[in-house]
Short mmCIF file of C-alpha atoms in Angstrom, two decimals:
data_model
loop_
_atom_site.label_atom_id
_atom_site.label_comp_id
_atom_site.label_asym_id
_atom_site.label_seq_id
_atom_site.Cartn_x
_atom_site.Cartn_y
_atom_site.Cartn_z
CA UNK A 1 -22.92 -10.70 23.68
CA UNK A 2 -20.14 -10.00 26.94
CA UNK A 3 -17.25 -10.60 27.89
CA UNK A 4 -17.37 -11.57 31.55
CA UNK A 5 -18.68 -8.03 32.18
CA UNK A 6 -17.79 -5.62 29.16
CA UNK A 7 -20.45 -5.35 26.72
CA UNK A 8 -19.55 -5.50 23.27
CA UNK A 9 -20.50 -2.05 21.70
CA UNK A 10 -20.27 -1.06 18.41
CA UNK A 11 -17.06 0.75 18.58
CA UNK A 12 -16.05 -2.69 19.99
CA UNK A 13 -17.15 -4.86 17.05
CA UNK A 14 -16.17 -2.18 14.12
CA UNK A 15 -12.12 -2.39 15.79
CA UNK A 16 -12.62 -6.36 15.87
CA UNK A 17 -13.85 -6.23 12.30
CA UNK A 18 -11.21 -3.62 11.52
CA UNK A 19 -8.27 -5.98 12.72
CA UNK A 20 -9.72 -9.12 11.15
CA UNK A 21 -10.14 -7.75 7.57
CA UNK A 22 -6.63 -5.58 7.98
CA UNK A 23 -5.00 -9.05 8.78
CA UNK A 24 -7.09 -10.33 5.78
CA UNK A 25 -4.83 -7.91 4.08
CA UNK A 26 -1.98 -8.28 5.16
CA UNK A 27 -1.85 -11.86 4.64
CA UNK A 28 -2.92 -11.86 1.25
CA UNK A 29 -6.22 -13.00 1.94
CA UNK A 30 -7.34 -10.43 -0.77
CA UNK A 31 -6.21 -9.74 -4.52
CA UNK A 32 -5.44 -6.37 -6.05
CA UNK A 33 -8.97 -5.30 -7.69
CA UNK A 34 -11.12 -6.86 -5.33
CA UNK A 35 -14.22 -5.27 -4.39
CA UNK A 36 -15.22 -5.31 -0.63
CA UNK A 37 -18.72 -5.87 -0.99
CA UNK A 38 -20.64 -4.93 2.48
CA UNK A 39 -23.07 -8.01 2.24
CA UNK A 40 -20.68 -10.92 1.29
CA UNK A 41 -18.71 -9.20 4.65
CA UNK A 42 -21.57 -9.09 6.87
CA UNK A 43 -22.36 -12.30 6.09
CA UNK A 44 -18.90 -13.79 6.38
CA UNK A 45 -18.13 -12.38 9.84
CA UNK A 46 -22.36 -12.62 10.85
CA UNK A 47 -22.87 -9.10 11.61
CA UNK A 48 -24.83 -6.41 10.49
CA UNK A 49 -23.26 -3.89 7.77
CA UNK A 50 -23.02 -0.63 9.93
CA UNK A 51 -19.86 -1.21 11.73
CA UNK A 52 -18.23 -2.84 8.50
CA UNK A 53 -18.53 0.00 7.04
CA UNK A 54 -16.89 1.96 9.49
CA UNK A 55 -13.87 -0.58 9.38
CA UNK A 56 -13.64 -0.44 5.62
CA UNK A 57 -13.87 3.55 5.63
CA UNK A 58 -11.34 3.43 8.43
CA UNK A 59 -9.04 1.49 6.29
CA UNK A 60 -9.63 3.59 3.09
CA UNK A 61 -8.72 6.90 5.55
CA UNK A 62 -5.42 4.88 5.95
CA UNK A 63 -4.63 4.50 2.53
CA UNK A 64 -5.29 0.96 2.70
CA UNK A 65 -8.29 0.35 0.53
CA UNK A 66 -9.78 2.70 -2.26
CA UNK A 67 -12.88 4.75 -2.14
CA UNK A 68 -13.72 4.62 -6.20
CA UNK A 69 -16.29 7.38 -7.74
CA UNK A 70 -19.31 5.02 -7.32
CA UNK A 71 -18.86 4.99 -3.51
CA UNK A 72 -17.44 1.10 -4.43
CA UNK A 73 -14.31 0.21 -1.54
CA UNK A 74 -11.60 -1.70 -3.38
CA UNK A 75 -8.19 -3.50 -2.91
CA UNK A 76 -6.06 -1.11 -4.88
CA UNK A 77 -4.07 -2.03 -7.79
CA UNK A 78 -0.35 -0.88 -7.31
CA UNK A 79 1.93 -0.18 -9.95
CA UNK A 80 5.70 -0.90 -10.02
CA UNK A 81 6.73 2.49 -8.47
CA UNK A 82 4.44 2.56 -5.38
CA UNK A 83 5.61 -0.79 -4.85
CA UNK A 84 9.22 -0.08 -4.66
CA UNK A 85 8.37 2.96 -2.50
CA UNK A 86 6.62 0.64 0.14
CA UNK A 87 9.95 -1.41 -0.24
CA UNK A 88 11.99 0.83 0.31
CA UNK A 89 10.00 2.28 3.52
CA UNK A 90 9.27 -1.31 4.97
CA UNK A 91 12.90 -1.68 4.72
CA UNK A 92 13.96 1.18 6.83
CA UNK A 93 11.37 0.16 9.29
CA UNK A 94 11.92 -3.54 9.65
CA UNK A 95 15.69 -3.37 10.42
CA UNK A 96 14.94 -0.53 12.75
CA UNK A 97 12.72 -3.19 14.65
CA UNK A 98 14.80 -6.14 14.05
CA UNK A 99 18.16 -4.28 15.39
CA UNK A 100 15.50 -3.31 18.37
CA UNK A 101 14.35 -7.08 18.80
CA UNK A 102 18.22 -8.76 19.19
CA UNK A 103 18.49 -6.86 22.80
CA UNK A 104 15.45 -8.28 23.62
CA UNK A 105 14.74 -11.80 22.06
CA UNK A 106 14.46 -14.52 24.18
CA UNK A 107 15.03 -18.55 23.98
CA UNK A 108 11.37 -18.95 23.43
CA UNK A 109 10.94 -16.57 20.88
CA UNK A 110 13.43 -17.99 18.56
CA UNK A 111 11.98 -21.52 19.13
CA UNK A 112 8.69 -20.27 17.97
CA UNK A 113 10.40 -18.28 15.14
CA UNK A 114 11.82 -21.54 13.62
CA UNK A 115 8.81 -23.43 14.29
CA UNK A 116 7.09 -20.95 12.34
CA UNK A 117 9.48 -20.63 9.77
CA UNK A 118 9.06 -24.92 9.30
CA UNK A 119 5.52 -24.62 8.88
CA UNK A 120 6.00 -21.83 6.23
CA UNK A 121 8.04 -24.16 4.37
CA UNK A 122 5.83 -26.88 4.22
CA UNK A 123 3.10 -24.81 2.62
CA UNK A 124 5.36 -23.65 0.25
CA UNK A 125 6.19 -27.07 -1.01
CA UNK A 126 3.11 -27.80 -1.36
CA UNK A 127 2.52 -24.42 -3.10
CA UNK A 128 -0.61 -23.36 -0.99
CA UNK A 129 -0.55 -19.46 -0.93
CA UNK A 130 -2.32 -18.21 1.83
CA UNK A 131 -0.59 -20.22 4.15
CA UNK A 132 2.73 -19.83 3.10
CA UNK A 133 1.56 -15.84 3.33
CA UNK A 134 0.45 -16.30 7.01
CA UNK A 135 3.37 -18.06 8.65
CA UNK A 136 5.79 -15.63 6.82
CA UNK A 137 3.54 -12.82 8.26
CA UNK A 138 3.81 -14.87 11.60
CA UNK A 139 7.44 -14.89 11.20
CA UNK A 140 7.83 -11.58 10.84
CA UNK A 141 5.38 -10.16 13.55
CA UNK A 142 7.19 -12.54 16.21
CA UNK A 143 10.71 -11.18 15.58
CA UNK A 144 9.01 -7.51 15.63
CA UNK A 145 7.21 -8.20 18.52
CA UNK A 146 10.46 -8.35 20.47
CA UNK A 147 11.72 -4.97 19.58
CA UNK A 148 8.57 -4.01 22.27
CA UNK A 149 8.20 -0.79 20.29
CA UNK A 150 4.14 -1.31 19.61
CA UNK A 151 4.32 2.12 17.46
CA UNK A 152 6.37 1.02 15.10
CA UNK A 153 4.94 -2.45 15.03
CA UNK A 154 2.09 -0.92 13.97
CA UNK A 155 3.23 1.42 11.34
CA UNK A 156 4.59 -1.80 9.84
CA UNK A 157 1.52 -3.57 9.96
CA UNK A 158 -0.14 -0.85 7.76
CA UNK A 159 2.49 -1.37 5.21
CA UNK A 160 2.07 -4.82 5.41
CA UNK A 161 -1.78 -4.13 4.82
CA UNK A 162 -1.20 -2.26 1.80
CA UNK A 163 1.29 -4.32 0.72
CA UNK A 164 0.08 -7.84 1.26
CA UNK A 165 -2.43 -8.46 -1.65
CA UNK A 166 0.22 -7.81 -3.99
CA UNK A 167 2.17 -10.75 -2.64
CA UNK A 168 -0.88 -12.80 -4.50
CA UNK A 169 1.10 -12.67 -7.51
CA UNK A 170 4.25 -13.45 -6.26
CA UNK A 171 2.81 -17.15 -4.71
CA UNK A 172 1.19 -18.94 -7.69
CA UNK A 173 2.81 -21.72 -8.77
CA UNK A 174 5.08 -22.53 -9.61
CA UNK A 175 6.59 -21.07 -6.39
CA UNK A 176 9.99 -19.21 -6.35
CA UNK A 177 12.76 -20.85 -3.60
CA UNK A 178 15.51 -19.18 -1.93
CA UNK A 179 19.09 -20.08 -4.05
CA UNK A 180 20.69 -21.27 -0.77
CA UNK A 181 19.90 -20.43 2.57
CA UNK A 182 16.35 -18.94 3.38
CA UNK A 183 16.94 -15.57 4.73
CA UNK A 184 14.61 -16.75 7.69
CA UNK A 185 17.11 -19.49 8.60
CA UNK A 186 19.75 -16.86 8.83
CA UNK A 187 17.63 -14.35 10.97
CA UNK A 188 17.25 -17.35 13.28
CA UNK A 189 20.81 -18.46 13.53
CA UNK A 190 22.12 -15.01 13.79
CA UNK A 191 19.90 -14.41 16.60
CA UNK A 192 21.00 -17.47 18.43
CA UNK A 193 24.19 -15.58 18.74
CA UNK A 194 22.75 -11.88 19.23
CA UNK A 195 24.46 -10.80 16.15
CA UNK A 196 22.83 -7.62 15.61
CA UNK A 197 24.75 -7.00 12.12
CA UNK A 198 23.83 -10.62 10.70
CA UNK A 199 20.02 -10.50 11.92
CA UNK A 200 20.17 -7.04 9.87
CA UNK A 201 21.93 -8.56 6.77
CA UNK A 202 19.19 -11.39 6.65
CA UNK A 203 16.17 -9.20 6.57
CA UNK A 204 17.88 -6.85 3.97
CA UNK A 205 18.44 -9.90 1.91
CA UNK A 206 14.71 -11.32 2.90
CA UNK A 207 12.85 -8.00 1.83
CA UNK A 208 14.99 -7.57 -1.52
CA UNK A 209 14.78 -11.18 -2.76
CA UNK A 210 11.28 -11.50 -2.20
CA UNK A 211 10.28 -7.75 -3.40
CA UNK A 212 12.63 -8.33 -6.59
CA UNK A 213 10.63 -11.58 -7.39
CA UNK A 214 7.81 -9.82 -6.97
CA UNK A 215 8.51 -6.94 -9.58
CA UNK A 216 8.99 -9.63 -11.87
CA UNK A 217 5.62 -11.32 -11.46
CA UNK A 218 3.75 -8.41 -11.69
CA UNK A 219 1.04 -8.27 -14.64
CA UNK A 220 1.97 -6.43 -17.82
CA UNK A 221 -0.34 -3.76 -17.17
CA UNK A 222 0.71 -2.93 -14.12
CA UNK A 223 4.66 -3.32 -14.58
#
């Protein structure tokens, strides 16, 4: 297989599996627990098992995924504390990048953040999950993406990776709703105005709502 006329090599198919099961991740396309098997992969993405392999061990060497005694690769299963810690660190890193984005957001970009932001909502209403998860990822990687800092863009995204399955058992219905306001609405409307402080405020209040709801979802063995 080519691209006009670059050869795909393997290194070339293990970084495209790599960033298709990472985004897997990161929008809750997996649960906590789950076992990456190598054949159901292969088979799913129609390629053979040698460079999945190498994308799974390159997301275990990331903290990502877990390398268990029996050589099995699983999701891991985060308690309350590490979960809070990721908070906590997302949080630092996400206002750093929104503050970033303001100077640089254009017209177009917060068009496409509130047409995102619509189609999040409609998923939610009708409580599907992995929707819902994608357009908020969507949502999130858009405003990022105009702080045109790609490092930390992508030391977020491996948050998000390790993060994201656990956001399976904040979306089961019945969904939780934003009392007022979604936080997204006010990320968009304070960006209209390049308020730096109010885009801020809105992800603060975004990542604590959501990561609150969360710790109170959680299963009792893991809480």
């Amino acid at each position: 297989m080519t691209t006009n006329s670059t050869p795909f090599t393997r290194e070339n198919i293990t970084t495209l599996i790599y960033k298709r099961l990472k985004n897997k991740l990161m929008t809750g396309g997996y649960k906590p627990g789950d076992v990456m098997l190598l054949r159901v992969i292969s088979e799913e993405l129609g390629v053979s098992q040698t460079p999945v392999r190498e994308a799974l061990l390159q997301l275990v060497s990331e903290r990502t995924l877990n390398m268990e005694r029996g050589k099995s690769i699983t999701v891991p299963v985060f308690d309350k504390k590490r979960l809070q810690d990721l908070r906590a660190i997302r949080l630092k890193l996400e206002v750093m990048a929104a503050e970033y984005a303001v100077q640089n957001i254009t017209d177009a970009d917060i068009d496409e953040l509130a047409a995102t932001h619509h189609r999040m909502m409609q998923c939610k209403l009708n409580e599907e999950r992995e929707g819902t998860l994608l357009h908020n990822f969507e949502f999130h990687s858009t405003l990022y993406a105009a702080s045109q800092m790609p490092d930390l863009i992508a030391i977020i995204e491996g948050l998000w990776a390790q993060t994201g399955p656990s956001l399976t058992y904040l979306y089961q219905p019945p969904f939780i709703h934003s009392q007022g306001a979604h936080p997204h609405l006010l990320v968009i409307d304070a960006l209209k105005k390049r308020d730096t402080e109010g885009v801020v405020t809105a992800i603060v209040d975004d990542v604590n709502q959501y990561g609150s709801a969360l710790m109170q979802r959680l299963p009792e063995e893991i809480a």
